[in-house]
Amino acid sequence: VGLSASAKKMNFFKELQRRNVYRVAIAYLVTAWLLAQVADLALGAFGTPPWVQQTLLFLLALGFPVACLLAWAYELTPQGIKRSSDSAQAAGSAVGGHRTMDLVIIGLLTVAVVGLAADRFLLSGNTDRATTPIRSERPSVAILPFVNRSAVDADAFFVDGVHEDLLRQIATIGSIKTISRTSVLQYRDSDKSAPAIAAELGVETILEGGVQRSGDQVRINVQLIDAGTDEYLWTESYQRKLSAENIFSIQGEIATSVADALQAALSPQERDNLAKVPTTNIDALNLYFSGRRRMETRRPEELEIAVSEFERAIALDPAFALAYVALADTYRLLNNYGDLPQGIADANGRAAVDKALALDDRLGEAYASLANLRRRSGDYEGAEQAFLRGIELNPNYAPLYQWYGEFLALELGRTTEGVAISRQAVALDPRSPIINADYAEALAAAGRLDAALEQYRVAIEIDPEFSVGYAGVGAVLGILGRVDEEIAAYNKMFEIDPQDTWAAFGSAAAFLDLEDAERAAEFVERIAEFSPGSEYHTAALLLLKIYRGNLLEAGQAAEQLAESWRREPLPLRFLRDIDIDRNNPESARSRYLEFFPEFRHPGNEDINPANIEAAVDFACLLVQMEEIDRATSLLHASLVVMESAPRLGYLGYDVADAKALTLLGDRAAALDALRDAYDAGWRAGWWLELRADRCLDDLAGEPEFVAILDLIREDMRRQRAALDVGSL
């Protein structure tokens, strides 16, 4: 009688068991899993394209039924691998094979368990290690440049863009201190250890990773390292179809995981920000990434291409707010580093910023751009509001602190605050030459000239080709009266860039201080060759014309400069004297009140280190208009501010106290003030004050005045001789 169907089925499963098919299947699956995990790590480390791992997984899946068929046909016996037999004798002989297979399976399972434990407790961020307490109240992280693991070198800009945008997202998390991009770029391809890099940047953790783009796939690997132990806090690998949505989604997930690993609280608004998708157009995103890289060069030709790329990105996605912000910033840079007139740059920039904020009113970068536009237009109250709003929204955006500190120190005269805010910018971006230089600028505004010199030299040490650092060194040395050394610093700038307009302007002004008009004229002509009609060309022309007594031509230059350098004392002072000579003092009054609206309320003027010189110059005009009471009040208020302000510095009052005292009729005190200025090292622009400013006319015949003038001229002759013999 034939076997029933159930009996046959039972015999079949027994045969599967006897022939080790179950054991082979289990062993194969465990082995395949282990191979997949090893391949994931190894292939990612060597930068192989995604299809390699996909092919491996396909082959492993294809091998499973083959392994089962081979297990049915052959079996492992003490005498080796033999063809399977249905006999009872074969069943008995297979016992040893079963034991061997059991030992193999136990070994593979042990390896798998160890691997899972290592992945969960040593490498994964969702583990006890991920919740290891970080040692400061505000955890800190530096996100190193990502490695380009693609086969195409041209993908580097895409990888840089992913890195920059991830950094931007993490920077919006207020509970985490994030180091800015400029400072971490120097560690691209660095062989320094994570603890060494962290020590240099002042952080407790390091995030590193790589990006691999292949066809329509993108793979991003990241690891968060505890700098104290040099161990992983968290690691993850993301592989998705290449799209803008997926790129931003991965970045948001990474930022959230980093916050979780550092035990940093995320507000609901911050979580919403991390979930945002700035653009869904991958081509627009690529153009944005490329334009950002071109912005970093500060070269006019690259900036013009950046404008084009941002405009193309916006055409592809008119709702791409970040592209509008980048466009606005590029217009400003084209004004600073190129030939784009300020009026056009500001108008175009304002339109772009307004559009960005209309699309997303929580972009800290947009408020930074808005603040700069407002300060350039003289809207200081609005500028400060925008700076503070930007910092609230993006508390790790170093340029916000950089520009806000500069604004407080140089334009509002709040030097103590400006220095403190600028120091925060350095903490967020310690290896940025320009941020270190702007910190030095704030120090110089506060009169801390030795500290400013040291900070400028830090910027130069970071980048020996950083010409702005040498410009700062030259400016500070000039303020200290070391004119020969000042010129040497400008010569260094010319070695870096023979067409540097600031170096040419600074050299022209320095040679006029040395009473060498011929060499000053050479530098004015030099500016005219490569930057005719620029603000520095106009300013240099103004100085040279005043020195030579060509007052009509000087007046034309002063009118041009007053519109662009609206709160610079020199052009306003010169135009004031022209208006007085033309018996039109009301024109001068209107100009001062337009550029310094804080002078509009008699007895309630807001005098600070940033406008002391202008206040004294305005008081001089009031004396000429016989408004003596108002002039006296303004002069006394200015002298009170000078008591706590630096004599020498970017906002130093120089000899403004001597002018104020002269106008008040106290000649003896005015001469004492001049002597103090000379002893302190004041030389910069000395001839403008002592020879060309009518506020000091009443002192011109005094013996002490003549003696001080002779001492300065003798010092200038000595320094000019040092230059002539090449002793620098």
XYZ file of C-alpha atoms in Angstrom:
728
model
C 0.000 0.000 0.000
C 1.430 3.352 -0.977
C 2.332 5.976 1.631
C -0.238 8.602 2.372
C 0.432 12.222 1.288
C 1.102 13.275 4.898
C 3.555 10.427 5.399
C 5.363 11.329 2.204
C 5.549 14.947 3.350
C 6.934 13.837 6.726
C 9.543 11.646 5.042
C 10.543 14.547 2.787
C 11.229 16.865 5.743
C 13.131 14.096 7.512
C 15.215 13.684 4.400
C 15.894 17.449 4.333
C 17.067 17.177 7.895
C 19.170 14.052 7.223
C 20.870 15.683 4.237
C 21.769 18.816 6.290
C 19.719 21.102 4.012
C 18.400 23.027 7.043
C 21.865 23.385 8.488
C 23.354 24.509 5.154
C 20.541 27.060 4.691
C 21.130 28.536 8.158
C 24.910 28.563 7.687
C 24.559 30.198 4.258
C 22.246 32.969 5.517
C 24.537 33.771 8.468
C 27.617 33.769 6.224
C 25.881 35.973 3.635
C 24.884 38.467 6.323
C 28.451 38.634 7.632
C 29.813 39.128 4.111
C 27.310 41.940 3.463
C 28.335 43.760 6.652
C 32.045 43.462 5.894
C 31.471 44.602 2.312
C 29.468 47.617 3.509
C 32.443 48.832 5.542
C 35.212 47.847 3.151
C 33.621 49.056 -0.074
C 32.629 52.381 1.540
C 36.168 52.937 2.796
C 37.646 52.368 -0.690
C 35.070 54.596 -2.376
C 33.655 51.937 -4.696
C 30.467 52.846 -6.556
C 27.094 51.621 -5.199
C 26.584 49.078 -8.020
C 29.454 46.950 -6.682
C 27.654 46.262 -3.412
C 24.338 45.847 -5.231
C 25.925 43.188 -7.474
C 27.387 41.377 -4.445
C 23.974 41.264 -2.722
C 22.377 39.930 -5.912
C 24.968 37.137 -6.185
C 24.530 36.215 -2.520
C 20.751 35.974 -2.996
C 21.224 33.905 -6.166
C 23.559 31.522 -4.315
C 20.976 30.558 -1.665
C 18.913 28.084 -3.760
C 22.128 26.742 -5.315
C 23.506 25.978 -1.820
C 20.273 24.212 -0.847
C 20.337 22.068 -4.009
C 23.963 21.111 -3.410
C 23.115 20.182 0.195
C 20.375 17.860 -1.116
C 22.667 16.211 -3.621
C 25.789 15.948 -1.440
C 26.489 15.489 2.238
C 29.393 16.011 4.605
C 30.622 12.707 6.142
C 33.659 11.767 8.251
C 35.160 10.454 4.989
C 34.530 13.812 3.208
C 31.852 15.104 0.847
C 29.940 12.280 -0.826
C 26.875 11.916 -2.976
C 23.754 11.589 -0.794
C 22.193 8.100 -0.340
C 18.780 7.075 0.804
C 20.091 4.067 2.709
C 20.014 3.687 6.458
C 23.744 3.167 6.327
C 24.120 6.652 4.825
C 21.953 8.018 7.583
C 24.239 6.571 10.180
C 27.380 7.752 8.462
C 26.006 11.293 8.291
C 25.955 11.727 12.081
C 29.533 12.963 12.118
C 28.690 15.369 9.308
C 25.765 16.705 11.330
C 28.066 17.431 14.237
C 30.533 19.222 11.961
C 27.753 21.346 10.487
C 26.473 22.157 13.978
C 29.915 23.371 15.004
C 30.142 25.521 11.845
C 26.733 27.051 12.517
C 27.530 27.745 16.168
C 30.774 29.446 15.134
C 29.064 31.611 12.503
C 26.277 32.579 14.908
C 28.878 33.552 17.517
C 30.612 35.840 14.993
C 27.226 37.327 13.997
C 26.257 38.017 17.617
C 29.614 39.687 18.276
C 29.193 41.755 15.128
C 25.692 42.846 16.109
C 26.874 43.797 19.590
C 29.773 45.809 18.211
C 27.505 47.567 15.755
C 24.938 48.353 18.411
C 27.111 49.286 21.353
C 30.287 50.596 19.725
C 29.226 52.121 16.431
C 25.529 52.924 16.526
C 24.188 56.261 17.679
C 20.982 54.719 19.092
C 22.844 53.054 21.970
C 24.119 53.616 25.459
C 27.367 54.999 23.988
C 25.387 57.544 22.013
C 24.073 58.914 25.284
C 27.535 59.293 26.836
C 27.445 62.694 28.559
C 29.430 65.412 26.795
C 31.685 67.380 29.082
C 30.400 70.926 28.659
C 27.057 72.608 29.155
C 26.876 73.356 25.432
C 28.286 70.421 23.453
C 30.461 71.324 20.493
C 31.214 69.714 17.152
C 33.449 70.372 14.159
C 32.206 68.912 10.877
C 35.267 68.071 8.793
C 35.156 68.327 4.974
C 33.562 65.242 3.498
C 35.631 62.901 1.356
C 34.659 62.645 -2.305
C 34.334 58.895 -2.830
C 32.945 59.174 -6.326
C 34.906 58.025 -9.335
C 34.490 61.477 -10.916
C 36.640 64.327 -9.591
C 34.060 66.833 -10.831
C 31.728 65.604 -8.101
C 33.921 67.415 -5.553
C 31.799 70.579 -5.680
C 28.702 68.477 -4.974
C 30.395 66.839 -1.985
C 31.495 70.261 -0.704
C 27.951 71.507 -1.107
C 26.514 68.622 0.903
C 29.086 69.298 3.634
C 28.369 73.025 3.709
C 24.621 72.610 3.828
C 24.817 69.991 6.585
C 26.960 72.407 8.559
C 24.357 75.131 7.920
C 21.607 72.916 9.278
C 23.482 71.914 12.440
C 24.452 75.569 12.958
C 20.779 76.421 13.461
C 20.676 74.234 16.597
C 21.177 76.684 19.440
C 22.134 74.047 22.008
C 25.201 72.956 19.992
C 28.335 74.968 19.275
C 29.384 74.387 15.661
C 32.678 75.485 14.107
C 32.229 77.368 10.839
C 33.268 76.030 7.471
C 36.312 78.239 6.918
C 38.074 76.791 9.930
C 37.399 73.142 9.114
C 38.414 73.369 5.448
C 42.101 73.310 6.359
C 41.648 69.735 7.599
C 40.716 68.390 4.178
C 42.941 65.334 3.597
C 44.637 65.995 6.935
C 46.491 63.150 8.640
C 45.924 64.680 12.081
C 43.985 62.650 14.618
C 40.498 63.610 15.734
C 41.728 64.599 19.242
C 44.429 66.856 17.730
C 41.956 68.589 15.409
C 39.436 68.996 18.207
C 42.074 70.589 20.435
C 42.995 73.107 17.727
C 39.360 74.015 17.094
C 38.239 73.960 20.720
C 35.531 71.296 20.359
C 34.694 68.006 22.037
C 33.496 65.982 19.058
C 34.378 65.557 15.398
C 31.964 64.588 12.616
C 33.606 63.109 9.527
C 32.225 61.346 6.508
C 32.203 60.757 2.786
C 29.838 61.197 -0.130
C 29.615 58.876 -3.113
C 27.559 59.740 -6.176
C 27.045 57.121 -8.890
C 24.403 57.404 -11.539
C 21.075 58.021 -9.866
C 22.314 56.863 -6.456
C 23.997 58.725 -3.591
C 25.636 57.221 -0.533
C 26.679 59.207 2.558
C 28.674 57.702 5.426
C 29.179 59.672 8.654
C 30.874 59.050 12.001
C 30.721 61.128 15.170
C 33.923 60.818 17.234
C 34.438 61.660 20.890
C 37.694 63.636 20.884
C 38.393 62.696 24.496
C 38.451 58.959 23.859
C 38.951 58.900 20.067
C 36.033 56.469 19.884
C 32.841 56.483 17.861
C 29.770 57.943 19.494
C 27.626 57.211 16.476
C 27.997 56.057 12.877
C 25.542 55.636 10.040
C 25.398 54.986 6.322
C 22.681 56.371 4.048
C 22.018 55.191 0.509
C 19.197 56.777 -1.454
C 18.163 57.670 -4.947
C 19.853 60.929 -5.921
C 17.342 63.747 -5.541
C 17.272 67.126 -3.829
C 14.612 65.890 -1.406
C 16.735 62.921 -0.380
C 19.885 65.020 0.062
C 18.128 67.402 2.441
C 16.336 64.524 4.146
C 19.637 62.753 4.857
C 21.177 65.980 6.156
C 18.215 66.516 8.455
C 18.510 62.965 9.775
C 22.232 63.389 10.375
C 21.717 66.687 12.202
C 19.014 65.139 14.386
C 21.173 62.102 15.170
C 24.127 64.322 16.091
C 21.890 66.305 18.443
C 20.623 63.083 20.004
C 24.142 61.705 20.407
C 25.272 64.914 22.096
C 22.138 65.010 24.256
C 21.350 68.452 22.838
C 17.758 69.606 23.152
C 15.926 70.429 19.931
C 13.064 72.903 20.000
C 9.982 72.173 17.877
C 10.989 75.023 15.575
C 14.492 73.599 15.180
C 13.056 70.204 14.286
C 10.847 71.892 11.702
C 13.884 73.691 10.282
C 15.795 70.419 9.940
C 12.856 68.901 8.069
C 12.729 71.712 5.491
C 13.536 71.027 1.848
C 14.971 74.266 0.376
C 14.595 72.996 -3.200
C 13.250 69.900 -4.909
C 15.212 70.566 -8.107
C 18.523 68.688 -8.201
C 19.868 70.864 -11.044
C 19.107 74.012 -9.058
C 20.863 72.478 -6.070
C 23.966 71.673 -8.152
C 24.084 75.254 -9.474
C 23.736 76.591 -5.938
C 26.594 74.396 -4.701
C 28.798 75.504 -7.596
C 27.994 79.188 -7.068
C 28.853 78.971 -3.372
C 32.293 77.580 -4.229
C 32.907 80.457 -6.642
C 31.912 82.993 -3.985
C 34.728 81.771 -1.741
C 37.397 82.866 -4.230
C 36.388 86.566 -3.995
C 37.738 86.947 -7.556
C 35.541 89.278 -9.641
C 35.408 86.933 -12.641
C 34.322 84.018 -10.432
C 31.765 86.188 -8.640
C 30.186 87.129 -11.954
C 29.835 83.441 -12.847
C 28.342 82.831 -9.395
C 25.677 85.469 -10.061
C 24.791 83.666 -13.285
C 24.596 80.284 -11.540
C 22.378 81.580 -8.748
C 20.092 83.240 -11.289
C 19.847 79.963 -13.222
C 19.093 78.094 -9.997
C 16.311 80.570 -9.229
C 14.932 80.199 -12.759
C 14.724 76.425 -12.194
C 13.158 76.867 -8.750
C 11.746 80.348 -8.027
C 11.039 79.251 -4.424
C 14.729 78.489 -3.630
C 15.225 81.024 -0.801
C 18.874 80.147 -0.099
C 19.774 80.912 -3.715
C 18.324 84.431 -3.315
C 20.437 84.978 -0.182
C 23.583 83.818 -1.976
C 22.748 86.098 -4.907
C 22.406 89.108 -2.598
C 25.726 88.367 -0.904
C 27.459 87.987 -4.265
C 26.254 91.417 -5.383
C 27.796 92.910 -2.235
C 31.066 91.080 -2.871
C 31.131 92.352 -6.446
C 30.946 95.874 -5.031
C 33.695 95.160 -2.479
C 36.045 93.211 -4.757
C 34.917 94.166 -8.251
C 33.662 97.208 -10.133
C 29.920 96.905 -9.482
C 28.734 100.329 -8.200
C 27.352 100.304 -4.678
C 23.977 101.689 -5.755
C 23.392 98.850 -8.215
C 24.805 96.221 -5.843
C 22.570 97.356 -2.991
C 19.426 97.663 -5.122
C 19.868 94.195 -6.606
C 20.857 92.749 -3.243
C 17.840 94.234 -1.474
C 15.460 92.786 -4.067
C 17.015 89.336 -3.622
C 16.932 89.493 0.193
C 13.328 90.663 0.237
C 12.377 87.712 -1.964
C 14.283 85.279 0.268
C 12.520 86.510 3.396
C 9.152 86.419 1.661
C 9.803 82.734 0.951
C 11.278 81.881 4.366
C 11.320 84.456 7.163
C 13.389 82.191 9.424
C 16.632 82.221 7.437
C 19.369 83.635 9.657
C 21.614 84.131 6.620
C 18.977 86.346 4.999
C 18.863 88.606 8.061
C 22.661 88.893 7.944
C 22.423 90.144 4.352
C 19.560 92.489 5.262
C 21.549 93.912 8.182
C 24.512 94.722 5.932
C 22.253 96.426 3.411
C 20.621 98.514 6.129
C 23.936 99.591 7.656
C 25.219 100.643 4.217
C 22.133 102.819 3.766
C 22.532 104.433 7.208
C 19.594 102.618 8.828
C 21.560 101.669 11.935
C 18.566 100.858 14.113
C 17.131 98.556 11.473
C 20.556 96.996 10.911
C 20.946 96.094 14.571
C 17.472 94.570 14.688
C 18.308 92.404 11.674
C 21.635 91.301 13.177
C 19.973 90.256 16.438
C 17.185 88.416 14.628
C 19.743 86.572 12.513
C 21.720 85.476 15.570
C 18.506 84.276 17.218
C 17.698 82.109 14.196
C 21.225 80.895 13.454
C 23.295 81.138 16.652
C 26.349 79.440 15.097
C 26.642 81.535 11.914
C 30.053 83.128 12.463
C 29.686 85.905 9.810
C 26.713 87.276 11.754
C 28.913 87.851 14.802
C 31.755 89.056 12.586
C 29.672 91.739 10.856
C 27.679 92.655 13.954
C 30.866 93.146 15.996
C 32.372 95.274 13.241
C 29.152 97.302 13.046
C 29.001 97.890 16.813
C 32.645 98.910 17.067
C 33.164 100.997 13.949
C 29.773 102.497 13.212
C 28.039 102.746 16.571
C 31.186 103.329 18.613
C 30.176 100.636 21.110
C 33.679 99.249 21.088
C 33.491 97.087 24.220
C 30.447 95.250 22.850
C 31.993 95.090 19.409
C 35.141 93.428 20.719
C 33.103 90.873 22.707
C 30.879 89.975 19.744
C 33.882 89.755 17.400
C 35.562 87.388 19.855
C 32.509 85.114 19.610
C 32.954 85.053 15.829
C 36.542 83.879 16.296
C 35.368 81.154 18.695
C 32.975 79.870 16.022
C 35.500 80.139 13.175
C 38.976 80.250 14.755
C 40.911 79.532 11.561
C 39.227 82.128 9.362
C 41.702 84.860 8.335
C 39.008 87.457 7.634
C 37.203 86.846 10.935
C 40.466 87.155 12.852
C 41.212 90.347 10.916
C 37.804 91.811 11.710
C 38.361 90.975 15.378
C 41.632 92.903 15.108
C 39.677 95.756 13.550
C 37.349 95.882 16.554
C 40.372 95.877 18.880
C 41.911 98.743 16.911
C 38.627 100.656 17.108
C 38.802 100.278 20.895
C 42.356 101.644 20.910
C 43.927 98.297 21.814
C 46.542 98.654 19.102
C 49.125 96.152 20.346
C 46.440 93.479 20.633
C 45.143 94.423 17.183
C 48.614 94.028 15.661
C 48.944 90.602 17.250
C 45.534 89.527 15.949
C 46.311 90.720 12.417
C 49.469 88.634 12.570
C 47.392 85.624 13.638
C 45.350 86.097 10.451
C 48.556 86.254 8.395
C 49.903 83.142 10.099
C 46.748 81.267 9.101
C 47.148 82.434 5.499
C 50.472 84.081 4.556
C 48.871 85.289 1.307
C 46.051 87.079 3.137
C 46.563 90.664 1.994
C 43.885 92.116 4.296
C 46.048 91.084 7.248
C 48.969 93.130 5.924
C 46.589 96.031 5.281
C 45.589 95.963 8.937
C 49.186 95.765 10.103
C 50.029 98.756 7.913
C 47.070 100.781 9.125
C 47.855 100.172 12.807
C 51.554 100.960 12.318
C 50.529 104.203 10.615
C 48.293 105.118 13.541
C 51.247 104.498 15.856
C 53.370 106.878 13.769
C 55.628 104.150 12.359
C 55.099 105.266 8.783
C 58.178 103.589 7.335
C 57.032 100.207 8.677
C 53.524 100.954 7.439
C 54.819 101.313 3.883
C 56.763 98.039 4.236
C 53.476 96.268 5.073
C 51.839 97.722 1.956
C 54.805 96.565 -0.120
C 54.078 93.049 1.101
C 50.537 93.441 -0.180
C 51.895 94.407 -3.605
C 53.935 91.199 -3.658
C 50.680 89.283 -3.248
C 48.652 91.444 -5.647
C 50.355 94.205 -7.679
C 46.930 95.746 -8.319
C 45.739 95.961 -4.725
C 43.867 99.275 -4.480
C 44.035 99.485 -0.689
C 47.821 99.046 -0.729
C 48.142 101.799 -3.335
C 45.832 104.150 -1.430
C 47.544 103.458 1.891
C 50.958 104.025 0.317
C 49.848 107.334 -1.214
C 48.536 108.568 2.164
C 51.679 107.368 3.962
C 54.018 109.174 1.558
C 52.030 112.389 2.045
C 52.621 111.964 5.788
C 56.316 111.730 4.894
C 55.893 114.941 2.821
C 56.854 113.124 -0.355
C 54.161 114.227 -2.793
C 55.992 112.863 -5.828
C 55.962 109.276 -4.662
C 52.407 109.711 -3.398
C 51.405 110.822 -6.902
C 52.952 107.662 -8.353
C 50.585 105.544 -6.292
C 47.598 107.693 -7.247
C 48.486 107.082 -10.885
C 48.905 103.401 -10.133
C 45.330 103.206 -8.844
C 44.135 105.082 -11.927
C 45.650 102.363 -14.123
C 43.732 99.425 -12.676
C 40.805 101.012 -10.819
C 39.970 104.430 -12.294
C 37.061 106.229 -10.673
C 36.955 103.840 -7.700
C 36.395 105.143 -4.182
C 40.053 104.603 -3.281
C 41.148 106.441 -6.422
C 38.872 109.364 -5.545
C 40.079 109.404 -1.914
C 43.742 109.354 -2.960
C 43.115 112.157 -5.448
C 41.399 114.215 -2.734
C 44.375 113.902 -0.396
C 46.887 114.752 -3.115
C 44.890 117.771 -4.347
C 44.521 119.142 -0.809
C 48.236 118.648 -0.147
C 49.168 120.487 -3.352
C 46.600 123.228 -2.810
C 44.482 122.401 -5.883
C 41.302 123.218 -3.999
C 38.904 123.369 -6.945
C 39.770 119.853 -8.093
C 39.838 118.708 -4.476
C 36.270 119.970 -4.066
C 35.082 117.852 -6.990
C 36.691 114.747 -5.510
C 35.222 115.539 -2.073
C 31.697 115.749 -3.496
C 32.078 112.327 -5.127
C 33.537 110.755 -2.014
C 30.977 112.227 0.377
C 28.192 110.277 -1.324
C 29.908 106.902 -1.003
C 31.799 107.454 2.285
C 28.863 109.221 3.879
C 30.183 109.415 7.444
C 33.874 109.873 6.683
C 34.974 113.189 8.293
C 37.507 114.344 5.668
C 35.296 115.018 2.606
C 32.586 116.599 4.784
C 35.159 118.827 6.496
C 36.602 120.006 3.203
C 33.152 120.669 1.713
C 32.225 122.528 4.918
C 35.130 124.930 4.433
C 34.217 125.463 0.768
C 30.622 126.289 1.759
C 31.854 128.715 4.434
C 34.122 130.450 1.915
C 31.175 130.688 -0.471
C 29.045 132.177 2.304
C 26.718 129.188 2.129
C 27.024 127.561 5.553
C 23.436 126.270 5.451
C 24.478 123.846 2.715
C 27.155 122.433 5.023
C 24.650 122.225 7.900
C 22.184 120.274 5.766
C 24.893 117.871 4.687
C 26.003 117.150 8.255
C 22.454 116.631 9.477
C 21.723 114.313 6.551
C 24.750 112.108 7.197
C 24.625 112.417 11.011
C 20.939 112.540 11.962
C 21.928 112.181 15.625
C 23.038 115.852 15.513
C 19.522 117.091 14.708
C 18.427 117.598 18.311
C 20.376 120.399 20.087
C 21.486 119.404 23.571
C 20.518 115.789 22.975
C 23.100 114.699 20.423
C 24.245 111.090 20.617
C 28.027 111.504 20.732
C 30.203 108.383 20.697
C 33.699 107.408 19.532
C 32.394 106.791 16.008
C 31.252 110.383 15.480
C 33.466 112.502 17.773
C 35.482 113.985 14.920
C 32.325 114.824 12.969
C 30.771 116.386 16.080
C 33.767 118.697 16.577
C 33.801 119.549 12.856
C 30.085 120.357 13.010
C 30.663 122.511 16.092
C 33.341 124.390 14.144
C 30.700 125.124 11.498
C 28.279 126.329 14.199
C 30.955 128.714 15.505
C 31.320 130.145 11.992
C 27.519 130.556 11.905
C 27.718 132.312 15.324
C 25.567 129.666 17.012
C 27.914 129.803 19.972
C 25.701 128.282 22.658
C 24.878 125.220 20.626
C 28.516 124.845 19.528
C 29.704 125.116 23.137
C 27.238 122.480 24.304
C 28.285 120.125 21.534
C 31.997 120.641 22.220
C 31.647 119.981 25.942
C 29.633 116.821 25.237
C 32.362 115.664 22.848
C 35.117 116.291 25.393
C 33.246 114.204 27.961
C 33.158 111.262 25.526
C 36.862 111.716 24.777
C 37.702 111.188 28.449
C 36.899 107.479 28.074
C 37.724 107.073 24.364
C 41.135 106.161 22.880
C 43.256 108.915 21.385
C 44.821 106.543 18.848
C 42.863 103.830 17.074
C 40.468 103.298 14.204
C 38.004 105.413 16.188
C 40.693 107.410 17.949
C 39.963 111.090 18.326
C 43.604 111.996 17.480
C 43.721 115.784 18.066
C 39.966 116.431 18.197
C 40.355 117.512 21.831
C 42.894 120.151 20.778
C 40.433 121.447 18.167
C 37.535 121.486 20.641
C 39.589 123.337 23.265
C 40.779 125.836 20.660
C 37.178 126.558 19.646
C 36.305 126.993 23.330
C 39.123 129.534 23.649
C 41.408 127.500 25.938
C 44.686 127.717 23.999
C 46.920 126.428 26.774
C 44.861 123.258 27.202
C 44.705 122.833 23.421
C 48.510 122.983 23.151
C 48.847 120.460 25.997
C 46.511 118.149 24.098
C 48.652 118.502 20.963
C 51.781 117.666 22.923
C 50.066 114.585 24.412
C 49.085 113.449 20.927
C 52.655 113.846 19.673
C 54.056 111.934 22.661
C 51.532 109.124 22.065
C 52.867 108.675 18.518
C 50.173 110.508 16.566
C 51.406 111.168 13.018
C 48.743 109.834 10.639
C 47.281 112.711 8.632
C 49.151 115.244 10.752
C 49.479 117.708 7.871
C 45.716 117.637 7.267
C 45.049 118.660 10.867
C 47.897 121.110 11.449
C 48.049 122.707 8.013
C 44.608 122.342 6.444
C 42.013 122.450 9.262
C 40.761 125.934 10.108
C 39.579 124.752 13.529
C 43.210 125.117 14.665
C 43.858 128.475 12.986
C 44.035 130.290 16.339
C 46.975 128.097 17.398
C 49.068 128.459 14.250
C 51.217 131.305 15.574
C 51.873 129.836 19.018
C 55.552 128.861 19.660
C 54.511 125.536 21.184
C 52.432 124.768 18.091
C 55.401 125.533 15.818
C 57.697 123.418 18.001
C 55.377 120.407 17.800
C 55.085 120.874 14.050
C 58.886 120.924 13.715
C 59.238 117.760 15.815
C 56.792 115.892 13.595
C 58.543 117.070 10.427
C 61.906 115.988 11.774
C 60.515 112.532 12.570
C 59.065 112.275 9.069
C 62.434 113.240 7.526
C 64.135 110.525 9.564
C 61.645 107.869 8.479
C 61.823 108.998 4.851
C 65.611 108.691 4.973
C 65.279 105.179 6.366
C 63.153 104.269 3.359
C 65.599 105.872 0.929
C 68.573 103.872 2.173
C 66.568 100.648 2.181
C 67.048 99.978 5.860
C 63.637 98.337 6.341
